[in-house]
């Protein structure tokens, strides 16, 4: 008895995430459910094109609506307190990772890149925010390297915006990523980013303008991009301003809500349903 069904996929699961068999199962399920779905709302153009390429949905049923954030929640707050909690000195630059500590997120490459950066510059601190199956393994590596004071695992945190506000660079080295919400959040605060050139990330980050995109699975490239930014304060300032403008113009919650509301209104009108 529901007059209209809209589906918004959150995740990029048709390939690159699971093994081939599981990916095919997901595609089959999506195709079956799409028969009963009026609209599929893709969060990136990549997702939209994949729904067409894998014959899950047709063009007239699939619409693109970029994700929106409540940007007023991402304002600098308690930065000196946060820095104090992490024992960050005034001389140290801070590089962060926010996400699951899982291999698909490429966090292992972030830790390796941190080690490479610290060989060149010891006045850096790396913070990993999140939990996951790789935490113990990665912490053991960091201890073995003698870098536990420089590469810090914060665990799960409720104050992510505050932590992001103290970062000089945010890194998201994912092997597969639908959107990369942490990238949008960081850029809204004017934090330049380094991220893998995979999935929907190229639609989230303006390469060479709000951040640097690198090939996935390459700690050396991640480290080089981090140092390229940290060694160029003027470029960092320019990227910071461009990042804030980019997010404000493209990823506002009210724009997303308005676009989705319009989809429902049009769909219900076509079905002669009064609202």
mmCIF file with all atom_site columns, N, CA and C in Angstrom, residues 242-274:
data_model
loop_
_atom_site.group_PDB
_atom_site.id
_atom_site.type_symbol
_atom_site.label_atom_id
_atom_site.label_alt_id
_atom_site.label_comp_id
_atom_site.label_asym_id
_atom_site.label_entity_id
_atom_site.label_seq_id
_atom_site.pdbx_PDB_ins_code
_atom_site.Cartn_x
_atom_site.Cartn_y
_atom_site.Cartn_z
_atom_site.occupancy
_atom_site.B_iso_or_equiv
_atom_site.pdbx_formal_charge
_atom_site.auth_seq_id
_atom_site.auth_comp_id
_atom_site.auth_asym_id
_atom_site.auth_atom_id
_atom_site.pdbx_PDB_model_num
ATOM 1  N N  . UNK A 1 242 ? 39.766 27.270 -0.885  1.00 0.00 ? 242 UNK A N  1
ATOM 2  C CA . UNK A 1 242 ? 39.046 26.626 -1.985  1.00 0.00 ? 242 UNK A CA 1
ATOM 3  C C  . UNK A 1 242 ? 38.200 25.464 -1.468  1.00 0.00 ? 242 UNK A C  1
ATOM 4  N N  . UNK A 1 243 ? 38.718 24.726 -0.493  1.00 0.00 ? 243 UNK A N  1
ATOM 5  C CA . UNK A 1 243 ? 37.987 23.586 0.071   1.00 0.00 ? 243 UNK A CA 1
ATOM 6  C C  . UNK A 1 243 ? 36.699 24.034 0.740   1.00 0.00 ? 243 UNK A C  1
ATOM 7  N N  . UNK A 1 244 ? 36.776 25.110 1.523   1.00 0.00 ? 244 UNK A N  1
ATOM 8  C CA . UNK A 1 244 ? 35.572 25.610 2.209   1.00 0.00 ? 244 UNK A CA 1
ATOM 9  C C  . UNK A 1 244 ? 34.530 26.076 1.197   1.00 0.00 ? 244 UNK A C  1
ATOM 10 N N  . UNK A 1 245 ? 34.964 26.777 0.167   1.00 0.00 ? 245 UNK A N  1
ATOM 11 C CA . UNK A 1 245 ? 34.028 27.243 -0.865  1.00 0.00 ? 245 UNK A CA 1
ATOM 12 C C  . UNK A 1 245 ? 33.412 26.079 -1.632  1.00 0.00 ? 245 UNK A C  1
ATOM 13 N N  . UNK A 1 246 ? 34.223 25.080 -1.923  1.00 0.00 ? 246 UNK A N  1
ATOM 14 C CA . UNK A 1 246 ? 33.786 23.895 -2.670  1.00 0.00 ? 246 UNK A CA 1
ATOM 15 C C  . UNK A 1 246 ? 32.669 23.163 -1.934  1.00 0.00 ? 246 UNK A C  1
ATOM 16 N N  . UNK A 1 247 ? 32.853 22.940 -0.651  1.00 0.00 ? 247 UNK A N  1
ATOM 17 C CA . UNK A 1 247 ? 31.843 22.221 0.136   1.00 0.00 ? 247 UNK A CA 1
ATOM 18 C C  . UNK A 1 247 ? 30.587 23.067 0.297   1.00 0.00 ? 247 UNK A C  1
ATOM 19 N N  . UNK A 1 248 ? 30.767 24.339 0.580   1.00 0.00 ? 248 UNK A N  1
ATOM 20 C CA . UNK A 1 248 ? 29.613 25.216 0.776   1.00 0.00 ? 248 UNK A CA 1
ATOM 21 C C  . UNK A 1 248 ? 28.734 25.286 -0.480  1.00 0.00 ? 248 UNK A C  1
ATOM 22 N N  . UNK A 1 249 ? 29.361 25.241 -1.648  1.00 0.00 ? 249 UNK A N  1
ATOM 23 C CA . UNK A 1 249 ? 28.614 25.358 -2.902  1.00 0.00 ? 249 UNK A CA 1
ATOM 24 C C  . UNK A 1 249 ? 27.997 24.039 -3.358  1.00 0.00 ? 249 UNK A C  1
ATOM 25 N N  . UNK A 1 250 ? 28.468 22.895 -2.830  1.00 0.00 ? 250 UNK A N  1
ATOM 26 C CA . UNK A 1 250 ? 28.074 21.609 -3.425  1.00 0.00 ? 250 UNK A CA 1
ATOM 27 C C  . UNK A 1 250 ? 27.445 20.620 -2.453  1.00 0.00 ? 250 UNK A C  1
ATOM 28 N N  . UNK A 1 251 ? 27.744 20.731 -1.163  1.00 0.00 ? 251 UNK A N  1
ATOM 29 C CA . UNK A 1 251 ? 27.365 19.660 -0.243  1.00 0.00 ? 251 UNK A CA 1
ATOM 30 C C  . UNK A 1 251 ? 26.564 20.162 0.964   1.00 0.00 ? 251 UNK A C  1
ATOM 31 N N  . UNK A 1 252 ? 25.605 21.018 0.733   1.00 0.00 ? 252 UNK A N  1
ATOM 32 C CA . UNK A 1 252 ? 24.777 21.534 1.826   1.00 0.00 ? 252 UNK A CA 1
ATOM 33 C C  . UNK A 1 252 ? 23.574 20.624 2.064   1.00 0.00 ? 252 UNK A C  1
ATOM 34 N N  . UNK A 1 253 ? 23.250 20.426 3.341   1.00 0.00 ? 253 UNK A N  1
ATOM 35 C CA . UNK A 1 253 ? 22.127 19.552 3.703   1.00 0.00 ? 253 UNK A CA 1
ATOM 36 C C  . UNK A 1 253 ? 20.822 20.058 3.113   1.00 0.00 ? 253 UNK A C  1
ATOM 37 N N  . UNK A 1 254 ? 20.600 21.383 3.158   1.00 0.00 ? 254 UNK A N  1
ATOM 38 C CA . UNK A 1 254 ? 19.329 21.912 2.667   1.00 0.00 ? 254 UNK A CA 1
ATOM 39 C C  . UNK A 1 254 ? 19.158 21.672 1.167   1.00 0.00 ? 254 UNK A C  1
ATOM 40 N N  . UNK A 1 255 ? 20.265 21.656 0.422   1.00 0.00 ? 255 UNK A N  1
ATOM 41 C CA . UNK A 1 255 ? 20.176 21.363 -1.017  1.00 0.00 ? 255 UNK A CA 1
ATOM 42 C C  . UNK A 1 255 ? 19.788 19.910 -1.244  1.00 0.00 ? 255 UNK A C  1
ATOM 43 N N  . UNK A 1 256 ? 20.382 19.008 -0.456  1.00 0.00 ? 256 UNK A N  1
ATOM 44 C CA . UNK A 1 256 ? 20.063 17.589 -0.584  1.00 0.00 ? 256 UNK A CA 1
ATOM 45 C C  . UNK A 1 256 ? 18.606 17.323 -0.215  1.00 0.00 ? 256 UNK A C  1
ATOM 46 N N  . UNK A 1 257 ? 18.160 17.906 0.895   1.00 0.00 ? 257 UNK A N  1
ATOM 47 C CA . UNK A 1 257 ? 16.777 17.714 1.339   1.00 0.00 ? 257 UNK A CA 1
ATOM 48 C C  . UNK A 1 257 ? 15.803 18.239 0.285   1.00 0.00 ? 257 UNK A C  1
ATOM 49 N N  . UNK A 1 258 ? 16.104 19.419 -0.251  1.00 0.00 ? 258 UNK A N  1
ATOM 50 C CA . UNK A 1 258 ? 15.233 20.001 -1.266  1.00 0.00 ? 258 UNK A CA 1
ATOM 51 C C  . UNK A 1 258 ? 15.147 19.140 -2.511  1.00 0.00 ? 258 UNK A C  1
ATOM 52 N N  . UNK A 1 259 ? 16.279 18.581 -2.937  1.00 0.00 ? 259 UNK A N  1
ATOM 53 C CA . UNK A 1 259 ? 16.295 17.747 -4.136  1.00 0.00 ? 259 UNK A CA 1
ATOM 54 C C  . UNK A 1 259 ? 15.506 16.455 -3.924  1.00 0.00 ? 259 UNK A C  1
ATOM 55 N N  . UNK A 1 260 ? 15.656 15.845 -2.753  1.00 0.00 ? 260 UNK A N  1
ATOM 56 C CA . UNK A 1 260 ? 14.935 14.597 -2.469  1.00 0.00 ? 260 UNK A CA 1
ATOM 57 C C  . UNK A 1 260 ? 13.440 14.874 -2.310  1.00 0.00 ? 260 UNK A C  1
ATOM 58 N N  . UNK A 1 261 ? 13.099 15.978 -1.674  1.00 0.00 ? 261 UNK A N  1
ATOM 59 C CA . UNK A 1 261 ? 11.687 16.354 -1.552  1.00 0.00 ? 261 UNK A CA 1
ATOM 60 C C  . UNK A 1 261 ? 11.051 16.517 -2.928  1.00 0.00 ? 261 UNK A C  1
ATOM 61 N N  . UNK A 1 262 ? 11.786 17.147 -3.841  1.00 0.00 ? 262 UNK A N  1
ATOM 62 C CA . UNK A 1 262 ? 11.261 17.350 -5.193  1.00 0.00 ? 262 UNK A CA 1
ATOM 63 C C  . UNK A 1 262 ? 11.040 16.018 -5.903  1.00 0.00 ? 262 UNK A C  1
ATOM 64 N N  . UNK A 1 263 ? 11.920 15.046 -5.654  1.00 0.00 ? 263 UNK A N  1
ATOM 65 C CA . UNK A 1 263 ? 11.761 13.714 -6.270  1.00 0.00 ? 263 UNK A CA 1
ATOM 66 C C  . UNK A 1 263 ? 10.476 13.054 -5.783  1.00 0.00 ? 263 UNK A C  1
ATOM 67 N N  . UNK A 1 264 ? 10.230 13.133 -4.476  1.00 0.00 ? 264 UNK A N  1
ATOM 68 C CA . UNK A 1 264 ? 8.999  12.551 -3.916  1.00 0.00 ? 264 UNK A CA 1
ATOM 69 C C  . UNK A 1 264 ? 7.764  13.281 -4.436  1.00 0.00 ? 264 UNK A C  1
ATOM 70 N N  . UNK A 1 265 ? 7.819  14.591 -4.460  1.00 0.00 ? 265 UNK A N  1
ATOM 71 C CA . UNK A 1 265 ? 6.657  15.356 -4.911  1.00 0.00 ? 265 UNK A CA 1
ATOM 72 C C  . UNK A 1 265 ? 6.305  15.030 -6.359  1.00 0.00 ? 265 UNK A C  1
ATOM 73 N N  . UNK A 1 266 ? 7.330  14.971 -7.210  1.00 0.00 ? 266 UNK A N  1
ATOM 74 C CA . UNK A 1 266 ? 7.091  14.651 -8.616  1.00 0.00 ? 266 UNK A CA 1
ATOM 75 C C  . UNK A 1 266 ? 6.567  13.227 -8.773  1.00 0.00 ? 266 UNK A C  1
ATOM 76 N N  . UNK A 1 267 ? 7.169  12.284 -8.038  1.00 0.00 ? 267 UNK A N  1
ATOM 77 C CA . UNK A 1 267 ? 6.747  10.891 -8.151  1.00 0.00 ? 267 UNK A CA 1
ATOM 78 C C  . UNK A 1 267 ? 5.335  10.682 -7.689  1.00 0.00 ? 267 UNK A C  1
ATOM 79 N N  . UNK A 1 268 ? 4.934  11.331 -6.590  1.00 0.00 ? 268 UNK A N  1
ATOM 80 C CA . UNK A 1 268 ? 3.577  11.194 -6.084  1.00 0.00 ? 268 UNK A CA 1
ATOM 81 C C  . UNK A 1 268 ? 2.567  11.871 -6.992  1.00 0.00 ? 268 UNK A C  1
ATOM 82 N N  . UNK A 1 269 ? 2.961  12.970 -7.569  1.00 0.00 ? 269 UNK A N  1
ATOM 83 C CA . UNK A 1 269 ? 2.077  13.663 -8.504  1.00 0.00 ? 269 UNK A CA 1
ATOM 84 C C  . UNK A 1 269 ? 1.798  12.788 -9.710  1.00 0.00 ? 269 UNK A C  1
ATOM 85 N N  . UNK A 1 270 ? 2.829  12.111 -10.211 1.00 0.00 ? 270 UNK A N  1
ATOM 86 C CA . UNK A 1 270 ? 2.657  11.218 -11.360 1.00 0.00 ? 270 UNK A CA 1
ATOM 87 C C  . UNK A 1 270 ? 1.726  10.051 -11.040 1.00 0.00 ? 270 UNK A C  1
ATOM 88 N N  . UNK A 1 271 ? 1.645  9.687  -9.743  1.00 0.00 ? 271 UNK A N  1
ATOM 89 C CA . UNK A 1 271 ? 0.775  8.613  -9.327  1.00 0.00 ? 271 UNK A CA 1
ATOM 90 C C  . UNK A 1 271 ? -0.588 9.127  -8.836  1.00 0.00 ? 271 UNK A C  1
ATOM 91 N N  . UNK A 1 272 ? -0.787 10.447 -9.014  1.00 0.00 ? 272 UNK A N  1
ATOM 92 C CA . UNK A 1 272 ? -2.057 11.070 -8.601  1.00 0.00 ? 272 UNK A CA 1
ATOM 93 C C  . UNK A 1 272 ? -2.315 10.893 -7.108  1.00 0.00 ? 272 UNK A C  1
ATOM 94 N N  . UNK A 1 273 ? -1.257 11.000 -6.316  1.00 0.00 ? 273 UNK A N  1
ATOM 95 C CA . UNK A 1 273 ? -1.384 10.922 -4.863  1.00 0.00 ? 273 UNK A CA 1
ATOM 96 C C  . UNK A 1 273 ? -1.315 12.318 -4.292  1.00 0.00 ? 273 UNK A C  1
ATOM 97 N N  . UNK A 1 274 ? -2.300 12.734 -3.528  1.00 0.00 ? 274 UNK A N  1
ATOM 98 C CA . UNK A 1 274 ? -2.306 14.041 -2.907  1.00 0.00 ? 274 UNK A CA 1
ATOM 99 C C  . UNK A 1 274 ? -1.450 14.060 -1.647  1.00 0.00 ? 274 UNK A C  1
#
